[in-house]
C-alpha positions as protocol buffer text, in pm:
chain_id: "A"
residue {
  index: 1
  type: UNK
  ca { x: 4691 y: 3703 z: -19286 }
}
residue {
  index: 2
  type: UNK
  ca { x: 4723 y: 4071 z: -19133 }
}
residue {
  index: 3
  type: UNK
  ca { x: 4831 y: 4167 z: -18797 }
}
residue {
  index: 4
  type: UNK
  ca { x: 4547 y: 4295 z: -18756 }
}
residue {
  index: 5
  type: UNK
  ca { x: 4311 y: 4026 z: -18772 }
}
residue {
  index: 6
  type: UNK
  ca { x: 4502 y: 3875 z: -18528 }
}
residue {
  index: 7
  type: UNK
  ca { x: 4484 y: 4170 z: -18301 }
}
residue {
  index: 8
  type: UNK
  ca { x: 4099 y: 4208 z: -18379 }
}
residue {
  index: 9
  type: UNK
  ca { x: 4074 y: 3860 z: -18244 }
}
residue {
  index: 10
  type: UNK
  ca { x: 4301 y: 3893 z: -17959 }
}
residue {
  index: 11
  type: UNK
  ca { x: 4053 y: 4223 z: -17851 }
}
residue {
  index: 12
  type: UNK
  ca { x: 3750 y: 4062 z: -17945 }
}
residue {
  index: 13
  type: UNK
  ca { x: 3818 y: 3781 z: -17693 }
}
residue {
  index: 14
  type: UNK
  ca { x: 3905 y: 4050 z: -17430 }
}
residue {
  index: 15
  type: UNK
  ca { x: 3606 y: 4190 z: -17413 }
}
residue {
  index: 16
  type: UNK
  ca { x: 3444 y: 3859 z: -17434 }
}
residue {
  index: 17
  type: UNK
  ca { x: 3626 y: 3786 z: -17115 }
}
residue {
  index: 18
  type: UNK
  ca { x: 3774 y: 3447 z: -17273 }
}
residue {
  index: 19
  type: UNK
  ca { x: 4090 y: 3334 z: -17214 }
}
residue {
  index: 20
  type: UNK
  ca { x: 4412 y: 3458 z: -17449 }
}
residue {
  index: 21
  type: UNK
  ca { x: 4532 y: 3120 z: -17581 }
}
residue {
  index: 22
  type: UNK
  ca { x: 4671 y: 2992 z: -17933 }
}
residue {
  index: 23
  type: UNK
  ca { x: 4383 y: 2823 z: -18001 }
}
residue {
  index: 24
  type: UNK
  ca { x: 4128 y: 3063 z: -17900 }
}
residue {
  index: 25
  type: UNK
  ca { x: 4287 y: 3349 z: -18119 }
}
residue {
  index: 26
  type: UNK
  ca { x: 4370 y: 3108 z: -18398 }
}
residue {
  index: 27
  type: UNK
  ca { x: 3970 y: 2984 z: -18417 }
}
residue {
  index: 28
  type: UNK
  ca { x: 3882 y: 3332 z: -18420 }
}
residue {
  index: 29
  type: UNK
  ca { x: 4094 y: 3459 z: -18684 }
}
residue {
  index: 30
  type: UNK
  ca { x: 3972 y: 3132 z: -18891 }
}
residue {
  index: 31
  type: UNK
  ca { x: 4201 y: 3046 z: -19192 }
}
residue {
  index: 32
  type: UNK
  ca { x: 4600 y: 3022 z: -19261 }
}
residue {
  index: 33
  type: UNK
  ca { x: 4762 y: 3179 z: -18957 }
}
residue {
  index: 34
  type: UNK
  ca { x: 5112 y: 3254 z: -18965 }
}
residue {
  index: 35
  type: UNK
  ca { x: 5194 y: 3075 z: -18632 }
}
residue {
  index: 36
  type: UNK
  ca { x: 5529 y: 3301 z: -18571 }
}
residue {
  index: 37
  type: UNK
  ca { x: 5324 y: 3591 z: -18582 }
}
residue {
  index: 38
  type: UNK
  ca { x: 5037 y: 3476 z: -18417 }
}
residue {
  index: 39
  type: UNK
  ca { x: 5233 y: 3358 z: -18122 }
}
residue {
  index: 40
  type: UNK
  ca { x: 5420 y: 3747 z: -18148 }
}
residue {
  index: 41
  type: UNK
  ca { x: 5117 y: 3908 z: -18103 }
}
residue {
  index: 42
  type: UNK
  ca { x: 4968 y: 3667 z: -17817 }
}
residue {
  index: 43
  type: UNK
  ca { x: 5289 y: 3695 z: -17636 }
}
residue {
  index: 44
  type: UNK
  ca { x: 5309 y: 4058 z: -17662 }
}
residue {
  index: 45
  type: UNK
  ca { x: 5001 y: 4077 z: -17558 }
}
residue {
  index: 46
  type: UNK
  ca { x: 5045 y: 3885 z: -17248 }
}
residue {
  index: 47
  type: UNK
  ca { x: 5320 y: 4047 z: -17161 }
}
residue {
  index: 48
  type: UNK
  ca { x: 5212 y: 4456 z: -17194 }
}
residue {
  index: 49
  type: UNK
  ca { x: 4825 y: 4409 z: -17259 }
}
residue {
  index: 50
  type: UNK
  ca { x: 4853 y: 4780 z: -17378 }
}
residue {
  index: 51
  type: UNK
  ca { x: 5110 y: 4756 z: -17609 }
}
residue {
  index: 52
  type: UNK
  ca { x: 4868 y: 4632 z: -17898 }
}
residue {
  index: 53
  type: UNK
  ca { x: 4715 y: 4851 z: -18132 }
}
residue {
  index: 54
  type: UNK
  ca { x: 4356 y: 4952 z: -18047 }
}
residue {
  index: 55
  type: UNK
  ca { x: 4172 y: 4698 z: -18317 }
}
residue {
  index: 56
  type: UNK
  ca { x: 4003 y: 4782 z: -18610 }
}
residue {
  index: 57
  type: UNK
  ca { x: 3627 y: 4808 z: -18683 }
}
residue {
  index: 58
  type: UNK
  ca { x: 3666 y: 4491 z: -18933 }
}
residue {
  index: 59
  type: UNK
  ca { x: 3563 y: 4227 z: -18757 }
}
residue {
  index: 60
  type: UNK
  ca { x: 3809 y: 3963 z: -18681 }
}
residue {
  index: 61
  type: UNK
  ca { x: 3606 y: 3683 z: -18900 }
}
residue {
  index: 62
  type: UNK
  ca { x: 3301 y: 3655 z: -18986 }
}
residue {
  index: 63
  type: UNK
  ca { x: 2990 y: 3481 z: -18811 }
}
residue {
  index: 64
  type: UNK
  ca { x: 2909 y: 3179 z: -19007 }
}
residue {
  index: 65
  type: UNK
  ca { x: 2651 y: 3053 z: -18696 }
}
residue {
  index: 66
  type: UNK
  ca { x: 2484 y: 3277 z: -18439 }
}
residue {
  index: 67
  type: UNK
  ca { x: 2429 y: 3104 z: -18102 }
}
residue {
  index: 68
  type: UNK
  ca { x: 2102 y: 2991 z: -18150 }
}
residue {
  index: 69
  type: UNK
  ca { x: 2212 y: 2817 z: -18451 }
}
residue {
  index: 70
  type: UNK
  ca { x: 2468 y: 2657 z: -18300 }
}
residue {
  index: 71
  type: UNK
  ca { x: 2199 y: 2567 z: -18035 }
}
residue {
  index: 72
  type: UNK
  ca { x: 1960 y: 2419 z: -18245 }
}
residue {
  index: 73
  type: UNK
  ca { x: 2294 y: 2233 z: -18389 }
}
residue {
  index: 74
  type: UNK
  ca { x: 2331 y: 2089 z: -18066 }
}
residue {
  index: 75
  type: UNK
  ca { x: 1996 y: 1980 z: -18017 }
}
residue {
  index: 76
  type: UNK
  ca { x: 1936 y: 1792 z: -18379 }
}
residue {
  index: 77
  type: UNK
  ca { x: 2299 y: 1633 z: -18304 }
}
residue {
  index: 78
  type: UNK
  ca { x: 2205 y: 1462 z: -17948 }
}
residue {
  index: 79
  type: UNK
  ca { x: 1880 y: 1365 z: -18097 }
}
residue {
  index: 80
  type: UNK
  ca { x: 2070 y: 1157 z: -18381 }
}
residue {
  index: 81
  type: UNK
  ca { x: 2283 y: 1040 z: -18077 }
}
residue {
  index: 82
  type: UNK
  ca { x: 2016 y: 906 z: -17930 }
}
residue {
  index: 83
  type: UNK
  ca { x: 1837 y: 764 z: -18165 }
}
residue {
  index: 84
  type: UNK
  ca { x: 2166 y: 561 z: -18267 }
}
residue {
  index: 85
  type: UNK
  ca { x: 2204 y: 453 z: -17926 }
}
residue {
  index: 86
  type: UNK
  ca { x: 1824 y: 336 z: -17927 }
}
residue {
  index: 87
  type: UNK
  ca { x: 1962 y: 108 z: -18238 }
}
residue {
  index: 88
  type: UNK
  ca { x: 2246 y: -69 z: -18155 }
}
residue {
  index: 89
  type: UNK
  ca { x: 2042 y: -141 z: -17803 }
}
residue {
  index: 90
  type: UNK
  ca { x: 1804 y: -287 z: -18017 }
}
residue {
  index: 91
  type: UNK
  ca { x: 2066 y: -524 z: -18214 }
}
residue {
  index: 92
  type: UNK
  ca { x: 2215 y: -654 z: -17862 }
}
């Protein structure tokens, strides 16, 4: 895991307008994360927003879902809920 991944992530959130945190940057980088240096880098970053390197035009990691994807996701997911539900009402 580069620095840089890390600070593509940290950037890529930025101009997302999402929040900084551990988490956020660690989902976004995706994969092993060296925690010492991802908590360098969000700290830094915190502290001197400016002091990071601009980031890089690889993206931090790759899309495996757009949003309507995830949407549809969603959607097929609170249907099975349902229909579960509808179930164990029936075996009461």
């Amino acid at each position: 895991m580069s620095s840089q991944e890390i600070i593509n992530a940290i950037h890529s959130l930025v101009r997302e307008g999402k929040s900084i945190t551990t988490a956020a940057v660690k989902a976004r980088v995706g994969g092993q994360v060296s925690m010492p240096q991802l908590l360098q880098l969000i700290s830094r970053y915190k502290q001197s927003p400016g002091s990071l390197p601009p980031a890089s035009d690889i993206p931090a990691a790759p899309a495996t879902e757009s949003r309507p994807d995830l949407a549809e996701r969603v959607r097929e997911l609170e249907e099975r809920l349902a229909r579960i539900e509808r179930l164990l009402e029936q075996q009461r």
